[in-house]
Tab-separated table of C-alpha atoms in Angstrom:
chain	number	residue	atom	x	y	z
A	20	MET	CA	-2.217	8.705	32.542
A	21	GLN	CA	-1.583	8.399	36.275
A	22	ASP	CA	-5.245	7.454	36.764
A	23	PHE	CA	-4.944	4.972	33.903
A	24	LEU	CA	-2.025	3.223	35.623
A	25	LYS	CA	-3.882	3.148	38.950
A	26	MET	CA	-7.023	1.716	37.410
A	27	TYR	CA	-5.516	-0.996	35.200
A	28	TYR	CA	-2.159	-1.777	36.839
A	29	HIS	CA	-2.622	-0.687	40.476
A	30	MET	CA	0.440	1.536	40.124
A	31	ASP	CA	0.729	4.905	41.813
A	32	CYS	CA	3.515	6.916	40.176
A	33	GLN	CA	4.560	10.132	38.446
A	34	LEU	CA	4.622	9.475	34.708
A	35	HIS	CA	7.224	11.441	32.724
A	36	SER	CA	6.415	12.969	29.343
A	37	THR	CA	8.848	10.496	27.731
A	38	GLY	CA	6.712	7.562	28.864
A	39	TYR	CA	9.401	6.268	31.248
A	40	PHE	CA	8.921	6.109	35.003
A	41	TYR	CA	10.410	4.360	38.042
A	42	ILE	CA	8.705	2.330	40.754
A	43	GLU	CA	10.944	0.877	43.476
A	44	LYS	CA	14.035	1.438	41.302
A	45	GLN	CA	12.553	-0.526	38.397
A	46	LEU	CA	12.164	1.238	35.063
A	47	TYR	CA	8.843	1.037	33.211
A	48	TYR	CA	7.695	2.410	29.872
A	49	LEU	CA	4.133	3.163	28.811
A	50	SER	CA	3.337	3.685	25.135
A	51	TYR	CA	0.353	3.989	22.831
A	52	ILE	CA	0.239	1.243	20.177
A	53	PRO	CA	-1.625	2.203	16.973
A	54	ASP	CA	-1.667	-1.371	15.647
A	55	PRO	CA	-1.695	-3.965	18.474
A	56	HIS	CA	-1.499	-6.986	16.146
A	57	GLU	CA	1.549	-5.603	14.329
A	58	PHE	CA	3.240	-4.683	17.617
A	59	LEU	CA	2.736	-8.140	19.144
A	60	ASN	CA	4.089	-9.736	15.974
A	61	ARG	CA	7.110	-7.441	16.098
A	62	TYR	CA	7.546	-8.121	19.817
A	63	HIS	CA	7.797	-11.855	19.046
A	64	TYR	CA	10.855	-11.204	16.863
A	65	TYR	CA	12.161	-8.691	19.386
A	66	ARG	CA	12.151	-11.408	22.072
A	67	TYR	CA	14.216	-13.643	19.792
A	68	LEU	CA	16.675	-10.794	19.141
A	69	MET	CA	17.109	-10.169	22.871
A	70	HIS	CA	17.667	-13.906	23.433
A	71	GLN	CA	20.383	-13.895	20.781
A	72	CYS	CA	21.969	-10.902	22.504
A	73	GLY	CA	21.984	-12.781	25.827
A	74	ILE	CA	19.679	-10.365	27.675
A	75	GLN	CA	15.999	-10.092	28.624
A	76	GLY	CA	15.389	-6.558	27.409
A	77	TYR	CA	11.772	-5.564	28.092
A	78	ASP	CA	8.836	-7.713	29.217
A	79	ILE	CA	5.190	-6.791	28.706
A	80	VAL	CA	3.400	-6.176	32.019
A	81	LYS	CA	-0.112	-7.605	32.023
A	82	ASN	CA	-2.925	-5.500	33.431
A	83	ILE	CA	-5.145	-6.578	36.323
A	84	TYR	CA	-7.281	-8.545	33.840
A	85	GLN	CA	-4.190	-10.442	32.618
A	86	GLU	CA	-4.337	-8.693	29.237
A	87	LEU	CA	-1.173	-7.739	27.317
A	88	LEU	CA	-2.555	-4.420	26.042
A	89	THR	CA	-4.992	-1.964	27.584
A	90	GLN	CA	-6.961	0.355	25.310
A	91	ASN	CA	-4.108	0.213	22.778
A	92	TYR	CA	-1.490	0.963	25.452
A	93	VAL	CA	1.346	-1.363	26.416
A	94	LEU	CA	3.277	-1.264	29.692
A	95	LEU	CA	6.852	-2.563	29.530
A	96	LEU	CA	9.307	-3.483	32.285
A	97	TYR	CA	13.030	-3.034	31.624
A	98	HIS	CA	15.551	-5.579	32.894
A	99	LYS	CA	18.866	-3.812	33.369
A	100	GLU	CA	21.714	-6.044	32.191
A	101	PRO	CA	25.106	-5.570	30.513
A	102	LEU	CA	24.752	-5.447	26.722
A	103	SER	CA	27.557	-6.265	24.308
A	104	ILE	CA	27.111	-3.667	21.562
A	105	GLU	CA	29.272	-5.752	19.215
A	106	ARG	CA	27.060	-8.805	19.726
A	107	TYR	CA	23.935	-6.684	19.387
A	108	ILE	CA	25.096	-5.235	16.048
A	109	GLN	CA	25.934	-8.684	14.700
A	110	GLN	CA	22.520	-10.078	15.710
A	111	THR	CA	20.595	-7.177	14.195
A	112	MET	CA	21.992	-8.116	10.797
A	113	MET	CA	19.635	-11.126	10.712
A	114	VAL	CA	17.219	-11.237	7.780
A	115	TYR	CA	13.692	-12.476	8.459
A	116	PRO	CA	11.545	-14.585	6.079
A	117	PHE	CA	9.273	-11.719	5.088
A	118	PRO	CA	8.427	-10.340	1.640
A	119	LYS	CA	11.156	-7.957	0.515
A	120	MET	CA	10.658	-4.192	0.359
A	121	LYS	CA	10.479	-2.579	-3.066
A	122	VAL	CA	12.907	0.287	-3.620
A	123	GLN	CA	10.273	2.042	-5.734
A	124	GLN	CA	7.900	2.006	-2.762
A	125	ILE	CA	10.601	3.479	-0.504
A	126	LYS	CA	11.217	6.211	-3.067
A	127	GLU	CA	7.516	7.125	-3.139
A	128	GLN	CA	7.415	7.298	0.669
A	129	TRP	CA	10.444	9.580	0.714
A	130	ILE	CA	8.974	11.898	-1.925
A	131	CYS	CA	5.785	12.120	0.146
A	132	LYS	CA	7.812	13.133	3.247
A	133	ILE	CA	9.663	15.808	1.260
A	134	ASP	CA	6.342	17.236	0.061
A	135	GLN	CA	5.003	17.232	3.633
A	136	ALA	CA	8.135	19.022	4.873
A	137	ARG	CA	7.842	21.700	2.178
A	138	GLU	CA	4.183	22.177	3.045
A	139	LYS	CA	5.167	22.539	6.698
A	140	ALA	CA	7.644	25.268	5.714
A	141	LYS	CA	4.699	27.522	4.955
A	142	ASP	CA	3.865	27.598	8.678
A	143	TYR	CA	7.222	29.235	9.352
A	144	ALA	CA	7.266	31.497	6.307
A	145	TYR	CA	3.831	33.152	6.231
A	146	SER	CA	2.591	33.359	9.803
A	147	PHE	CA	3.341	34.730	13.241
A	148	LYS	CA	5.503	31.633	13.780
A	149	HIS	CA	8.010	32.921	11.184
A	150	ASP	CA	11.388	31.414	12.047
A	151	GLN	CA	14.227	31.845	9.556
A	152	ASP	CA	16.436	29.297	11.331
A	153	ILE	CA	13.851	26.538	10.958
A	154	LEU	CA	13.078	27.588	7.385
A	155	SER	CA	16.747	27.321	6.472
A	156	LEU	CA	16.910	23.861	8.042
A	157	ILE	CA	13.843	22.721	6.101
A	158	TYR	CA	15.294	23.924	2.784
A	159	TYR	CA	18.677	22.350	3.564
A	160	TYR	CA	17.281	18.954	4.549
A	161	CYS	CA	14.784	18.879	1.679
A	162	GLY	CA	17.736	19.427	-0.643
A	163	LEU	CA	19.615	16.623	1.093
A	164	ALA	CA	16.599	14.351	0.698
A	165	GLU	CA	16.512	15.153	-3.026
A	166	ASN	CA	20.078	13.814	-3.224
A	167	SER	CA	18.787	10.613	-1.580
A	168	ILE	CA	16.061	10.342	-4.227
A	169	ASN	CA	18.686	10.730	-6.967
A	170	ILE	CA	20.623	7.796	-5.502
A	171	LEU	CA	17.475	5.661	-5.452
A	172	ASN	CA	16.876	6.653	-9.082
A	173	TYR	CA	20.395	5.461	-9.881
A	174	LEU	CA	19.579	2.135	-8.206
A	175	LEU	CA	16.270	1.824	-10.053
A	176	GLN	CA	18.056	2.421	-13.357
A	177	ILE	CA	20.042	-0.733	-12.625
A	178	ASP	CA	16.868	-2.674	-11.759
A	179	ASN	CA	13.465	-1.006	-11.667
A	180	GLN	CA	12.151	-3.983	-9.665
A	181	ALA	CA	14.930	-3.865	-7.063
A	182	THR	CA	13.996	-5.155	-3.599
A	183	LEU	CA	15.633	-5.235	-0.170
A	184	PRO	CA	15.506	-7.891	2.592
A	185	VAL	CA	13.498	-7.082	5.725
A	186	SER	CA	14.623	-7.267	9.341
A	187	LEU	CA	14.015	-5.529	12.661
A	188	SER	CA	15.238	-1.961	12.431
A	189	LEU	CA	15.396	1.076	14.660
A	190	SER	CA	12.818	3.573	13.453
A	191	GLN	CA	14.916	6.680	14.221
A	192	PRO	CA	18.457	7.521	15.405
A	193	GLY	CA	19.318	9.508	18.519
A	194	PHE	CA	19.635	7.189	21.509
A	195	GLN	CA	21.396	8.337	24.674
A	196	TYR	CA	20.822	5.267	26.863
A	197	ILE	CA	20.819	1.501	26.389
A	198	TYR	CA	17.265	1.278	27.712
A	199	GLU	CA	16.153	3.500	24.815
A	200	LEU	CA	18.138	1.502	22.269
A	201	ILE	CA	16.559	-1.843	23.159
A	202	ASN	CA	13.020	-0.610	23.801
A	203	PRO	CA	10.739	-2.715	21.537
A	204	CYS	CA	8.733	0.421	20.731
A	205	SER	CA	11.860	1.800	19.019
A	206	TYR	CA	11.724	-0.903	16.337
A	207	ILE	CA	9.843	-1.454	13.109
A	208	PHE	CA	10.004	-4.024	10.328
A	209	SER	CA	12.271	-2.438	7.751
A	210	THR	CA	15.652	-2.979	6.107
A	211	ARG	CA	18.818	-3.853	8.011
A	212	MET	CA	20.516	-0.992	6.139
A	213	ARG	CA	18.082	1.427	7.732
A	214	HIS	CA	19.133	-0.053	11.062
A	215	LEU	CA	22.817	0.442	10.240
A	216	ALA	CA	22.123	4.033	9.222
A	217	CYS	CA	20.379	4.690	12.552
A	218	LEU	CA	23.362	3.244	14.430
A	219	MET	CA	25.804	5.344	12.411
A	220	LYS	CA	23.816	8.537	12.963
A	221	SER	CA	23.549	7.731	16.689
A	222	GLN	CA	27.364	7.344	16.791
A	223	MET	CA	26.989	3.765	18.034
A	224	LEU	CA	28.789	2.354	14.999
A	225	THR	CA	32.240	3.520	13.909
A	226	PHE	CA	33.584	3.653	10.360
A	227	SER	CA	35.943	0.822	11.262
A	228	GLN	CA	33.065	-1.331	12.537
A	229	LEU	CA	31.097	-0.586	9.376
A	230	GLN	CA	34.005	-1.822	7.270
A	231	GLN	CA	34.208	-4.995	9.343
A	232	LEU	CA	30.478	-5.643	8.845
A	233	LEU	CA	30.780	-5.156	5.096
A	234	GLU	CA	33.649	-7.657	5.049
A	235	SER	CA	32.038	-10.267	7.321
A	236	HIS	CA	28.419	-10.201	6.040
A	237	TYR	CA	26.911	-10.583	2.615
A	238	PHE	CA	25.196	-7.424	1.403
A	239	ASP	CA	24.127	-7.286	-2.216
A	240	VAL	CA	24.744	-4.314	-4.489
A	241	TYR	CA	21.225	-2.964	-3.986
A	242	GLU	CA	21.597	-2.914	-0.202
A	243	ILE	CA	24.892	-1.035	-0.319
A	244	ILE	CA	23.633	1.620	-2.741
A	245	TYR	CA	20.456	1.974	-0.689
A	246	PHE	CA	22.540	2.364	2.469
A	247	TYR	CA	24.284	5.365	0.889
A	248	ALA	CA	20.895	6.919	0.095
A	249	ARG	CA	19.641	6.079	3.595
A	250	MET	CA	22.619	7.821	5.206
A	251	LEU	CA	21.787	11.036	3.353
A	252	TYR	CA	18.041	10.846	3.867
A	253	PRO	CA	17.170	13.084	6.894
A	254	SER	CA	14.526	10.875	8.509
A	255	HIS	CA	15.248	12.190	12.015
A	256	PHE	CA	14.807	15.816	10.984
A	257	PHE	CA	11.597	15.092	9.086
A	258	HIS	CA	10.268	13.132	12.075
A	259	CYS	CA	10.938	16.039	14.464
A	260	LEU	CA	9.491	18.577	12.015
A	261	LEU	CA	6.303	16.694	11.171
A	262	CYS	CA	5.641	15.609	14.770
A	263	GLY	CA	5.990	19.190	16.043
A	264	ASN	CA	9.143	18.425	18.063
A	265	LEU	CA	11.394	20.974	16.381
A	266	ASP	CA	11.905	23.258	19.374
A	267	GLU	CA	14.831	25.617	19.964
A	268	LYS	CA	16.966	22.839	21.463
A	269	MET	CA	16.434	20.480	18.521
A	270	THR	CA	16.970	23.286	16.005
A	271	SER	CA	20.325	24.049	17.625
A	272	PHE	CA	21.177	20.328	17.599
A	273	PHE	CA	20.625	20.011	13.837
A	274	TYR	CA	22.732	23.095	13.094
A	275	GLN	CA	25.553	21.704	15.226
A	276	GLN	CA	25.368	18.386	13.375
A	277	MET	CA	25.772	19.791	9.850
A	278	LYS	CA	29.572	19.884	9.643
A	279	GLN	CA	29.914	16.462	11.266
A	280	GLU	CA	27.281	15.029	8.933
A	281	ARG	CA	29.094	16.283	5.834
A	282	GLU	CA	32.307	14.615	6.934
A	283	MET	CA	30.351	11.418	7.603
A	284	TYR	CA	28.862	11.461	4.083
A	285	TYR	CA	32.353	11.754	2.619
A	286	GLN	CA	33.701	8.879	4.738
A	287	ILE	CA	30.713	6.667	3.898
A	288	PHE	CA	31.176	7.306	0.173
A	289	HIS	CA	34.859	6.402	0.457
A	290	ILE	CA	34.108	3.119	2.288
A	291	LEU	CA	31.203	1.980	0.098
A	292	SER	CA	32.956	2.836	-3.167
A	293	PHE	CA	35.293	-0.083	-2.531
A	294	TYR	CA	32.332	-2.449	-3.001
A	295	VAL	CA	30.057	-0.730	-5.541
A	296	THR	CA	30.003	2.165	-7.983
A	297	LEU	CA	28.120	5.067	-6.447
A	298	PRO	CA	26.746	8.195	-8.104
A	299	LYS	CA	28.896	11.205	-7.260
A	300	ILE	CA	27.448	14.222	-5.472
A	301	SER	CA	29.470	17.385	-6.122
A	302	TRP	CA	29.358	18.874	-2.631
A	303	ILE	CA	30.382	15.534	-1.068
A	304	ASN	CA	33.017	14.459	-3.588
A	305	ARG	CA	35.067	17.571	-3.095
């Protein structure tokens, strides 16, 4: 990609595997964009979100032909500024005028991911790559995902046509730096409850802050029940597994997280039960 940057941006640099790189103390990010039209539409709403947060965030760097994207790649420039996390969280609770997401569709997507994860388990069970630690993780998180499906089933019993409002949402949890958190490539159009779940799992939102949000914003019953399912659903693990990123370091990370996650599930159930009736899960409701 170094030659790519030289040819289209006249930049001579060492590109890191993460996509981030520095030139003259300025941080850039290069990423492949599968759907340019969807990304540019999402970036429009991202710009509005950054404006509401009082920061610039990332700008798109045009290539030498003054084009925004180059062969489905986008180059972004980060503007380092102080970010109020409290203000950011409040602004990300905005709902956009898009068609709502059907809970049934979410359920089908989750079932598909569980099936893919179980299929992937065969790679670690019947080949030279046999790894009991990863196998155990796959079985554990598939079981956890089944609990998420049961919660969605409970929601669909209330209303089999249940829908959820759409907003900008983080696609996955696990951010160590602000520049990762506000990278437009980290966002998708999804539910604001998915966004809250990502913040909780990234330890950027406390239980106290969650309670304050529930008290200060209107969330309907469907959103709150879905949030409980979303907290249990192991999207980050499935993402790492299916993208081939489940190395020794990540495997160790997920094992270390298990005890903390179980306590989080219990606390979340306790908080949300004040607002709605939730299905009980034996190993959580100890």
